[in-house]
Amino acid sequence: MPPVPALENSTVLITGATDGLGRRVAHDLAARGATVLVHGRSRERGEDTVRSIAEETGNERVSLVLADLGSLAQVSDLAERAAGRRRGGLSVRSAPAA
């Protein structure tokens, strides 16, 4: 198996990242050096997730982006905010679209 590349020059947006698979993917990518945008709907859960991932991985480039994916206006706003923070190229979708 080829070595797993470092991701210091990549920014990833993980939807549904406050729980389950999304949280695990966000954690693993942060551990590999990526800048991670943690998506969630709840500020409290999102802030807890960001704090936990940053502490566990030592990566301070983890931040929260709030949006309800059931709202087209919020999805559009989320896309604009994420595009403004983009470095490198990698995308992961972990939560089903509404």
mmCIF file of N, CA, C and O in Angstrom:
data_model
loop_
_atom_site.group_PDB
_atom_site.id
_atom_site.type_symbol
_atom_site.label_atom_id
_atom_site.label_comp_id
_atom_site.label_asym_id
_atom_site.label_seq_id
_atom_site.Cartn_x
_atom_site.Cartn_y
_atom_site.Cartn_z
ATOM 1 N N MET A 1 0.851 -1.172 0.000
ATOM 2 C CA MET A 1 0.000 0.000 0.000
ATOM 3 C C MET A 1 0.896 1.234 0.000
ATOM 4 O O MET A 1 1.861 1.302 0.753
ATOM 5 N N PRO A 2 0.575 2.255 -0.823
ATOM 6 C CA PRO A 2 1.398 3.463 -0.869
ATOM 7 C C PRO A 2 1.278 4.248 0.431
ATOM 8 O O PRO A 2 0.273 4.138 1.140
ATOM 9 N N PRO A 3 2.288 5.063 0.753
ATOM 10 C CA PRO A 3 2.209 5.860 1.988
ATOM 11 C C PRO A 3 1.070 6.879 1.907
ATOM 12 O O PRO A 3 0.714 7.346 0.833
ATOM 13 N N VAL A 4 0.519 7.209 3.052
ATOM 14 C CA VAL A 4 -0.559 8.187 3.126
ATOM 15 C C VAL A 4 0.065 9.575 3.070
ATOM 16 O O VAL A 4 0.939 9.896 3.865
ATOM 17 N N PRO A 5 -0.350 10.402 2.115
ATOM 18 C CA PRO A 5 0.261 11.721 1.983
ATOM 19 C C PRO A 5 -0.135 12.664 3.111
ATOM 20 O O PRO A 5 -1.229 12.556 3.673
ATOM 21 N N ALA A 6 0.763 13.596 3.426
ATOM 22 C CA ALA A 6 0.443 14.656 4.373
ATOM 23 C C ALA A 6 -0.500 15.630 3.674
ATOM 24 O O ALA A 6 -0.520 15.721 2.446
ATOM 25 N N LEU A 7 -1.259 16.364 4.451
ATOM 26 C CA LEU A 7 -2.275 17.233 3.860
ATOM 27 C C LEU A 7 -2.130 18.692 4.298
ATOM 28 O O LEU A 7 -3.108 19.437 4.300
ATOM 29 N N GLU A 8 -0.918 19.128 4.635
ATOM 30 C CA GLU A 8 -0.717 20.483 5.140
ATOM 31 C C GLU A 8 -1.205 21.562 4.188
ATOM 32 O O GLU A 8 -1.549 22.650 4.608
ATOM 33 N N ASN A 9 -1.230 21.306 2.908
ATOM 34 C CA ASN A 9 -1.639 22.312 1.931
ATOM 35 C C ASN A 9 -3.070 22.136 1.457
ATOM 36 O O ASN A 9 -3.458 22.699 0.440
ATOM 37 N N SER A 10 -3.854 21.374 2.191
ATOM 38 C CA SER A 10 -5.240 21.121 1.791
ATOM 39 C C SER A 10 -6.214 21.656 2.831
ATOM 40 O O SER A 10 -5.940 21.644 4.023
ATOM 41 N N THR A 11 -7.349 22.106 2.340
ATOM 42 C CA THR A 11 -8.458 22.504 3.196
ATOM 43 C C THR A 11 -9.627 21.596 2.876
ATOM 44 O O THR A 11 -9.938 21.387 1.707
ATOM 45 N N VAL A 12 -10.245 21.042 3.904
ATOM 46 C CA VAL A 12 -11.373 20.138 3.698
ATOM 47 C C VAL A 12 -12.583 20.622 4.492
ATOM 48 O O VAL A 12 -12.453 21.124 5.595
ATOM 49 N N LEU A 13 -13.730 20.487 3.884
ATOM 50 C CA LEU A 13 -15.002 20.758 4.543
ATOM 51 C C LEU A 13 -15.674 19.412 4.748
ATOM 52 O O LEU A 13 -15.929 18.686 3.789
ATOM 53 N N ILE A 14 -15.933 19.077 5.992
ATOM 54 C CA ILE A 14 -16.579 17.808 6.321
ATOM 55 C C ILE A 14 -17.989 18.109 6.801
ATOM 56 O O ILE A 14 -18.175 18.745 7.838
ATOM 57 N N THR A 15 -18.984 17.680 6.034
ATOM 58 C CA THR A 15 -20.367 17.880 6.460
ATOM 59 C C THR A 15 -20.743 16.809 7.471
ATOM 60 O O THR A 15 -20.228 15.689 7.429
ATOM 61 N N GLY A 16 -21.602 17.176 8.400
ATOM 62 C CA GLY A 16 -22.017 16.228 9.426
ATOM 63 C C GLY A 16 -20.865 15.811 10.311
ATOM 64 O O GLY A 16 -20.779 14.662 10.750
ATOM 65 N N ALA A 17 -19.961 16.745 10.602
ATOM 66 C CA ALA A 17 -18.714 16.403 11.278
ATOM 67 C C ALA A 17 -18.784 16.425 12.797
ATOM 68 O O ALA A 17 -17.774 16.219 13.456
ATOM 69 N N THR A 18 -19.961 16.644 13.364
ATOM 70 C CA THR A 18 -20.039 16.683 14.823
ATOM 71 C C THR A 18 -20.329 15.323 15.446
ATOM 72 O O THR A 18 -20.380 15.206 16.668
ATOM 73 N N ASP A 19 -20.470 14.296 14.609
ATOM 74 C CA ASP A 19 -20.820 12.985 15.139
ATOM 75 C C ASP A 19 -20.434 11.897 14.137
ATOM 76 O O ASP A 19 -20.263 12.158 12.944
ATOM 77 N N GLY A 20 -20.291 10.701 14.619
ATOM 78 C CA GLY A 20 -20.132 9.518 13.771
ATOM 79 C C GLY A 20 -18.983 9.569 12.789
ATOM 80 O O GLY A 20 -17.882 10.022 13.097
ATOM 81 N N LEU A 21 -19.262 9.095 11.577
ATOM 82 C CA LEU A 21 -18.245 9.003 10.532
ATOM 83 C C LEU A 21 -17.639 10.365 10.193
ATOM 84 O O LEU A 21 -16.427 10.494 10.025
ATOM 85 N N GLY A 22 -18.481 11.381 10.092
ATOM 86 C CA GLY A 22 -17.982 12.721 9.768
ATOM 87 C C GLY A 22 -16.967 13.208 10.789
ATOM 88 O O GLY A 22 -15.938 13.776 10.439
ATOM 89 N N ARG A 23 -17.245 12.980 12.062
ATOM 90 C CA ARG A 23 -16.323 13.399 13.118
ATOM 91 C C ARG A 23 -15.001 12.630 13.007
ATOM 92 O O ARG A 23 -13.926 13.198 13.151
ATOM 93 N N ARG A 24 -15.086 11.346 12.745
ATOM 94 C CA ARG A 24 -13.875 10.522 12.622
ATOM 95 C C ARG A 24 -13.032 10.964 11.425
ATOM 96 O O ARG A 24 -11.801 11.050 11.517
ATOM 97 N N VAL A 25 -13.680 11.241 10.303
ATOM 98 C CA VAL A 25 -12.963 11.701 9.110
ATOM 99 C C VAL A 25 -12.299 13.051 9.393
ATOM 100 O O VAL A 25 -11.129 13.262 9.058
ATOM 101 N N ALA A 26 -13.039 13.966 10.023
ATOM 102 C CA ALA A 26 -12.474 15.275 10.367
ATOM 103 C C ALA A 26 -11.245 15.117 11.266
ATOM 104 O O ALA A 26 -10.212 15.766 11.060
ATOM 105 N N HIS A 27 -11.344 14.253 12.251
ATOM 106 C CA HIS A 27 -10.228 13.992 13.166
ATOM 107 C C HIS A 27 -9.023 13.448 12.412
ATOM 108 O O HIS A 27 -7.897 13.923 12.579
ATOM 109 N N ASP A 28 -9.241 12.445 11.575
ATOM 110 C CA ASP A 28 -8.134 11.808 10.859
ATOM 111 C C ASP A 28 -7.450 12.774 9.892
ATOM 112 O O ASP A 28 -6.227 12.783 9.780
ATOM 113 N N LEU A 29 -8.235 13.598 9.204
ATOM 114 C CA LEU A 29 -7.638 14.555 8.267
ATOM 115 C C LEU A 29 -6.888 15.655 9.012
ATOM 116 O O LEU A 29 -5.831 16.104 8.567
ATOM 117 N N ALA A 30 -7.412 16.090 10.151
ATOM 118 C CA ALA A 30 -6.699 17.078 10.973
ATOM 119 C C ALA A 30 -5.375 16.485 11.466
ATOM 120 O O ALA A 30 -4.345 17.166 11.472
ATOM 121 N N ALA A 31 -5.398 15.215 11.854
ATOM 122 C CA ALA A 31 -4.175 14.556 12.316
ATOM 123 C C ALA A 31 -3.125 14.482 11.209
ATOM 124 O O ALA A 31 -1.924 14.457 11.481
ATOM 125 N N ARG A 32 -3.567 14.475 9.945
ATOM 126 C CA ARG A 32 -2.645 14.428 8.803
ATOM 127 C C ARG A 32 -2.242 15.818 8.330
ATOM 128 O O ARG A 32 -1.552 15.959 7.338
ATOM 129 N N GLY A 33 -2.692 16.857 9.051
ATOM 130 C CA GLY A 33 -2.231 18.207 8.772
ATOM 131 C C GLY A 33 -3.149 19.094 7.974
ATOM 132 O O GLY A 33 -2.816 20.248 7.704
ATOM 133 N N ALA A 34 -4.307 18.616 7.579
ATOM 134 C CA ALA A 34 -5.222 19.431 6.780
ATOM 135 C C ALA A 34 -5.839 20.547 7.621
ATOM 136 O O ALA A 34 -5.976 20.433 8.837
ATOM 137 N N THR A 35 -6.205 21.623 6.949
ATOM 138 C CA THR A 35 -7.075 22.623 7.549
ATOM 139 C C THR A 35 -8.480 22.056 7.414
ATOM 140 O O THR A 35 -8.906 21.710 6.312
ATOM 141 N N VAL A 36 -9.193 21.927 8.537
ATOM 142 C CA VAL A 36 -10.481 21.244 8.541
ATOM 143 C C VAL A 36 -11.596 22.213 8.926
ATOM 144 O O VAL A 36 -11.532 22.864 9.969
ATOM 145 N N LEU A 37 -12.603 22.293 8.056
ATOM 146 C CA LEU A 37 -13.814 23.054 8.332
ATOM 147 C C LEU A 37 -14.864 22.057 8.790
ATOM 148 O O LEU A 37 -15.323 21.217 8.014
ATOM 149 N N VAL A 38 -15.202 22.109 10.057
ATOM 150 C CA VAL A 38 -16.166 21.194 10.672
ATOM 151 C C VAL A 38 -17.560 21.777 10.481
ATOM 152 O O VAL A 38 -17.868 22.843 11.012
ATOM 153 N N HIS A 39 -18.405 21.094 9.710
ATOM 154 C CA HIS A 39 -19.774 21.554 9.503
ATOM 155 C C HIS A 39 -20.696 20.928 10.541
ATOM 156 O O HIS A 39 -20.552 19.762 10.908
ATOM 157 N N GLY A 40 -21.640 21.745 10.999
ATOM 158 C CA GLY A 40 -22.676 21.257 11.887
ATOM 159 C C GLY A 40 -23.815 22.252 11.932
ATOM 160 O O GLY A 40 -23.719 23.350 11.384
ATOM 161 N N ARG A 41 -24.899 21.867 12.594
ATOM 162 C CA ARG A 41 -26.040 22.770 12.764
ATOM 163 C C ARG A 41 -26.068 23.378 14.155
ATOM 164 O O ARG A 41 -26.617 24.445 14.350
ATOM 165 N N SER A 42 -25.479 22.686 15.125
ATOM 166 C CA SER A 42 -25.491 23.136 16.510
ATOM 167 C C SER A 42 -24.155 23.788 16.870
ATOM 168 O O SER A 42 -23.104 23.143 16.775
ATOM 169 N N ARG A 43 -24.207 25.058 17.296
ATOM 170 C CA ARG A 43 -22.984 25.759 17.693
ATOM 171 C C ARG A 43 -22.293 25.024 18.850
ATOM 172 O O ARG A 43 -21.086 24.826 18.834
ATOM 173 N N GLU A 44 -23.055 24.618 19.850
ATOM 174 C CA GLU A 44 -22.473 23.962 21.023
ATOM 175 C C GLU A 44 -21.755 22.660 20.639
ATOM 176 O O GLU A 44 -20.599 22.448 21.012
ATOM 177 N N ARG A 45 -22.434 21.800 19.896
ATOM 178 C CA ARG A 45 -21.804 20.526 19.478
ATOM 179 C C ARG A 45 -20.609 20.791 18.570
ATOM 180 O O ARG A 45 -19.583 20.114 18.658
ATOM 181 N N GLY A 46 -20.750 21.763 17.678
ATOM 182 C CA GLY A 46 -19.666 22.091 16.764
ATOM 183 C C GLY A 46 -18.439 22.606 17.482
ATOM 184 O O GLY A 46 -17.314 22.186 17.195
ATOM 185 N N GLU A 47 -18.641 23.513 18.427
ATOM 186 C CA GLU A 47 -17.505 24.053 19.186
ATOM 187 C C GLU A 47 -16.829 22.967 20.008
ATOM 188 O O GLU A 47 -15.606 22.933 20.111
ATOM 189 N N ASP A 48 -17.626 22.072 20.599
ATOM 190 C CA ASP A 48 -17.049 20.941 21.344
ATOM 191 C C ASP A 48 -16.218 20.049 20.424
ATOM 192 O O ASP A 48 -15.136 19.597 20.789
ATOM 193 N N THR A 49 -16.732 19.792 19.215
ATOM 194 C CA THR A 49 -16.021 18.952 18.245
ATOM 195 C C THR A 49 -14.709 19.598 17.822
ATOM 196 O O THR A 49 -13.665 18.948 17.803
ATOM 197 N N VAL A 50 -14.754 20.880 17.482
ATOM 198 C CA VAL A 50 -13.540 21.602 17.061
ATOM 199 C C VAL A 50 -12.493 21.576 18.172
ATOM 200 O O VAL A 50 -11.320 21.270 17.929
ATOM 201 N N ARG A 51 -12.909 21.874 19.390
ATOM 202 C CA ARG A 51 -11.986 21.893 20.529
ATOM 203 C C ARG A 51 -11.358 20.508 20.743
ATOM 204 O O ARG A 51 -10.150 20.375 20.903
ATOM 205 N N SER A 52 -12.178 19.478 20.691
ATOM 206 C CA SER A 52 -11.707 18.114 20.897
ATOM 207 C C SER A 52 -10.710 17.694 19.815
ATOM 208 O O SER A 52 -9.635 17.149 20.115
ATOM 209 N N ILE A 53 -11.050 17.944 18.559
ATOM 210 C CA ILE A 53 -10.160 17.554 17.456
ATOM 211 C C ILE A 53 -8.840 18.317 17.546
ATOM 212 O O ILE A 53 -7.760 17.727 17.385
ATOM 213 N N ALA A 54 -8.907 19.615 17.812
ATOM 214 C CA ALA A 54 -7.681 20.417 17.909
ATOM 215 C C ALA A 54 -6.790 19.906 19.042
ATOM 216 O O ALA A 54 -5.573 19.772 18.872
ATOM 217 N N GLU A 55 -7.377 19.608 20.189
ATOM 218 C CA GLU A 55 -6.595 19.115 21.330
ATOM 219 C C GLU A 55 -5.999 17.735 21.053
ATOM 220 O O GLU A 55 -4.834 17.488 21.353
ATOM 221 N N GLU A 56 -6.789 16.842 20.479
ATOM 222 C CA GLU A 56 -6.329 15.473 20.251
ATOM 223 C C GLU A 56 -5.285 15.368 19.147
ATOM 224 O O GLU A 56 -4.428 14.481 19.190
ATOM 225 N N THR A 57 -5.361 16.240 18.155
ATOM 226 C CA THR A 57 -4.438 16.142 17.019
ATOM 227 C C THR A 57 -3.286 17.138 17.083
ATOM 228 O O THR A 57 -2.305 16.990 16.359
ATOM 229 N N GLY A 58 -3.418 18.171 17.906
ATOM 230 C CA GLY A 58 -2.407 19.228 17.944
ATOM 231 C C GLY A 58 -2.511 20.172 16.751
ATOM 232 O O GLY A 58 -1.655 21.023 16.551
ATOM 233 N N ASN A 59 -3.560 20.038 15.961
ATOM 234 C CA ASN A 59 -3.772 20.875 14.785
ATOM 235 C C ASN A 59 -4.747 21.996 15.159
ATOM 236 O O ASN A 59 -5.912 21.733 15.445
ATOM 237 N N GLU A 60 -4.262 23.225 15.142
ATOM 238 C CA GLU A 60 -5.109 24.361 15.489
ATOM 239 C C GLU A 60 -5.885 24.899 14.287
ATOM 240 O O GLU A 60 -6.673 25.834 14.427
ATOM 241 N N ARG A 61 -5.676 24.325 13.106
ATOM 242 C CA ARG A 61 -6.372 24.776 11.897
ATOM 243 C C ARG A 61 -7.665 23.978 11.707
ATOM 244 O O ARG A 61 -7.919 23.400 10.653
ATOM 245 N N VAL A 62 -8.479 23.962 12.752
ATOM 246 C CA VAL A 62 -9.786 23.303 12.739
ATOM 247 C C VAL A 62 -10.797 24.363 13.157
ATOM 248 O O VAL A 62 -10.626 25.000 14.191
ATOM 249 N N SER A 63 -11.816 24.572 12.335
ATOM 250 C CA SER A 63 -12.796 25.604 12.667
ATOM 251 C C SER A 63 -14.206 25.142 12.319
ATOM 252 O O SER A 63 -14.406 24.198 11.552
ATOM 253 N N LEU A 64 -15.171 25.826 12.891
ATOM 254 C CA LEU A 64 -16.577 25.469 12.741
ATOM 255 C C LEU A 64 -17.243 26.321 11.672
ATOM 256 O O LEU A 64 -17.027 27.533 11.605
ATOM 257 N N VAL A 65 -18.053 25.687 10.837
ATOM 258 C CA VAL A 65 -18.936 26.388 9.907
ATOM 259 C C VAL A 65 -20.347 25.861 10.134
ATOM 260 O O VAL A 65 -20.586 24.665 10.048
ATOM 261 N N LEU A 66 -21.250 26.749 10.472
ATOM 262 C CA LEU A 66 -22.629 26.367 10.768
ATOM 263 C C LEU A 66 -23.506 26.525 9.544
ATOM 264 O O LEU A 66 -23.380 27.505 8.800
ATOM 265 N N ALA A 67 -24.385 25.567 9.311
ATOM 266 C CA ALA A 67 -25.365 25.658 8.232
ATOM 267 C C ALA A 67 -26.357 24.521 8.355
ATOM 268 O O ALA A 67 -26.000 23.415 8.774
ATOM 269 N N ASP A 68 -27.586 24.800 7.972
ATOM 270 C CA ASP A 68 -28.608 23.770 7.854
ATOM 271 C C ASP A 68 -28.663 23.373 6.384
ATOM 272 O O ASP A 68 -29.046 24.180 5.529
ATOM 273 N N LEU A 69 -28.248 22.153 6.072
ATOM 274 C CA LEU A 69 -28.194 21.717 4.682
ATOM 275 C C LEU A 69 -29.570 21.544 4.055
ATOM 276 O O LEU A 69 -29.673 21.328 2.846
ATOM 277 N N GLY A 70 -30.622 21.677 4.840
ATOM 278 C CA GLY A 70 -31.968 21.641 4.311
ATOM 279 C C GLY A 70 -32.411 22.988 3.743
ATOM 280 O O GLY A 70 -33.461 23.095 3.139
ATOM 281 N N SER A 71 -31.587 24.016 3.937
ATOM 282 C CA SER A 71 -31.888 25.356 3.445
ATOM 283 C C SER A 71 -30.946 25.698 2.302
ATOM 284 O O SER A 71 -29.731 25.794 2.495
ATOM 285 N N LEU A 72 -31.491 25.892 1.111
ATOM 286 C CA LEU A 72 -30.672 26.211 -0.050
ATOM 287 C C LEU A 72 -29.869 27.498 0.160
ATOM 288 O O LEU A 72 -28.707 27.583 -0.230
ATOM 289 N N ALA A 73 -30.462 28.478 0.827
ATOM 290 C CA ALA A 73 -29.748 29.727 1.096
ATOM 291 C C ALA A 73 -28.543 29.478 1.999
ATOM 292 O O ALA A 73 -27.452 30.037 1.776
ATOM 293 N N GLN A 74 -28.700 28.632 3.016
ATOM 294 C CA GLN A 74 -27.583 28.344 3.915
ATOM 295 C C GLN A 74 -26.517 27.499 3.223
ATOM 296 O O GLN A 74 -25.329 27.664 3.480
ATOM 297 N N VAL A 75 -26.931 26.602 2.337
ATOM 298 C CA VAL A 75 -25.963 25.808 1.569
ATOM 299 C C VAL A 75 -25.133 26.727 0.678
ATOM 300 O O VAL A 75 -23.911 26.603 0.601
ATOM 301 N N SER A 76 -25.787 27.669 0.030
ATOM 302 C CA SER A 76 -25.087 28.625 -0.837
ATOM 303 C C SER A 76 -24.095 29.452 -0.023
ATOM 304 O O SER A 76 -22.939 29.657 -0.433
ATOM 305 N N ASP A 77 -24.525 29.933 1.140
ATOM 306 C CA ASP A 77 -23.650 30.709 2.009
ATOM 307 C C ASP A 77 -22.464 29.867 2.496
ATOM 308 O O ASP A 77 -21.321 30.334 2.518
ATOM 309 N N LEU A 78 -22.731 28.632 2.856
ATOM 310 C CA LEU A 78 -21.676 27.722 3.294
ATOM 311 C C LEU A 78 -20.645 27.516 2.183
ATOM 312 O O LEU A 78 -19.438 27.563 2.429
ATOM 313 N N ALA A 79 -21.115 27.314 0.974
ATOM 314 C CA ALA A 79 -20.209 27.110 -0.159
ATOM 315 C C ALA A 79 -19.317 28.336 -0.377
ATOM 316 O O ALA A 79 -18.112 28.201 -0.610
ATOM 317 N N GLU A 80 -19.888 29.516 -0.265
ATOM 318 C CA GLU A 80 -19.097 30.740 -0.432
ATOM 319 C C GLU A 80 -18.052 30.878 0.665
ATOM 320 O O GLU A 80 -16.899 31.222 0.395
ATOM 321 N N ARG A 81 -18.444 30.610 1.907
ATOM 322 C CA ARG A 81 -17.491 30.706 3.025
ATOM 323 C C ARG A 81 -16.373 29.676 2.876
ATOM 324 O O ARG A 81 -15.206 29.976 3.116
ATOM 325 N N ALA A 82 -16.727 28.453 2.497
ATOM 326 C CA ALA A 82 -15.717 27.397 2.335
ATOM 327 C C ALA A 82 -14.768 27.732 1.190
ATOM 328 O O ALA A 82 -13.559 27.549 1.310
ATOM 329 N N ALA A 83 -15.301 28.225 0.086
ATOM 330 C CA ALA A 83 -14.461 28.563 -1.069
ATOM 331 C C ALA A 83 -13.469 29.661 -0.707
ATOM 332 O O ALA A 83 -12.330 29.666 -1.192
ATOM 333 N N GLY A 84 -13.859 30.561 0.170
ATOM 334 C CA GLY A 84 -12.971 31.636 0.594
ATOM 335 C C GLY A 84 -11.810 31.163 1.447
ATOM 336 O O GLY A 84 -10.812 31.854 1.599
ATOM 337 N N ARG A 85 -11.901 29.984 2.006
ATOM 338 C CA ARG A 85 -10.840 29.436 2.870
ATOM 339 C C ARG A 85 -10.043 28.334 2.191
ATOM 340 O O ARG A 85 -9.178 27.730 2.806
ATOM 341 N N ARG A 86 -10.332 28.060 0.959
ATOM 342 C CA ARG A 86 -9.765 26.901 0.254
ATOM 343 C C ARG A 86 -8.274 27.040 -0.007
ATOM 344 O O ARG A 86 -7.806 28.068 -0.449
ATOM 345 N N ARG A 87 -7.561 25.955 0.264
ATOM 346 C CA ARG A 87 -6.150 25.782 -0.091
ATOM 347 C C ARG A 87 -6.015 24.358 -0.591
ATOM 348 O O ARG A 87 -6.561 23.443 -0.011
ATOM 349 N N GLY A 88 -5.257 24.149 -1.631
ATOM 350 C CA GLY A 88 -5.085 22.796 -2.139
ATOM 351 C C GLY A 88 -6.391 22.251 -2.674
ATOM 352 O O GLY A 88 -7.284 23.000 -3.015
ATOM 353 N N GLY A 89 -6.529 20.949 -2.730
ATOM 354 C CA GLY A 89 -7.750 20.392 -3.262
ATOM 355 C C GLY A 89 -8.080 19.020 -2.731
ATOM 356 O O GLY A 89 -7.359 18.069 -2.968
ATOM 357 N N LEU A 90 -9.124 18.945 -1.956
ATOM 358 C CA LEU A 90 -9.629 17.673 -1.455
ATOM 359 C C LEU A 90 -11.029 17.948 -0.943
ATOM 360 O O LEU A 90 -11.257 18.936 -0.272
ATOM 361 N N SER A 91 -11.965 17.094 -1.292
ATOM 362 C CA SER A 91 -13.310 17.273 -0.753
ATOM 363 C C SER A 91 -13.834 15.932 -0.257
ATOM 364 O O SER A 91 -13.556 14.893 -0.846
ATOM 365 N N VAL A 92 -14.567 15.981 0.836
ATOM 366 C CA VAL A 92 -15.156 14.793 1.430
ATOM 367 C C VAL A 92 -16.584 15.130 1.807
ATOM 368 O O VAL A 92 -16.824 16.159 2.406
ATOM 369 N N ARG A 93 -17.521 14.279 1.449
ATOM 370 C CA ARG A 93 -18.904 14.459 1.846
ATOM 371 C C ARG A 93 -19.291 13.257 2.689
ATOM 372 O O ARG A 93 -19.233 12.138 2.225
ATOM 373 N N SER A 94 -19.679 13.505 3.951
ATOM 374 C CA SER A 94 -20.004 12.378 4.805
ATOM 375 C C SER A 94 -21.462 12.344 5.218
ATOM 376 O O SER A 94 -21.937 11.312 5.661
ATOM 377 N N ALA A 95 -22.175 13.459 5.116
ATOM 378 C CA ALA A 95 -23.584 13.477 5.533
ATOM 379 C C ALA A 95 -24.472 13.484 4.301
ATOM 380 O O ALA A 95 -24.188 14.179 3.343
ATOM 381 N N PRO A 96 -25.544 12.708 4.318
ATOM 382 C CA PRO A 96 -26.448 12.718 3.157
ATOM 383 C C PRO A 96 -27.125 14.074 3.027
ATOM 384 O O PRO A 96 -27.433 14.709 4.014
ATOM 385 N N ALA A 97 -27.294 14.507 1.818
ATOM 386 C CA ALA A 97 -27.999 15.760 1.562
ATOM 387 C C ALA A 97 -29.474 15.578 1.883
ATOM 388 O O ALA A 97 -30.033 14.507 1.696
ATOM 389 N N ALA A 98 -30.096 16.648 2.357
ATOM 390 C CA ALA A 98 -31.512 16.592 2.737
ATOM 391 C C ALA A 98 -32.393 16.529 1.504
ATOM 392 O O ALA A 98 -32.071 16.919 0.456
#
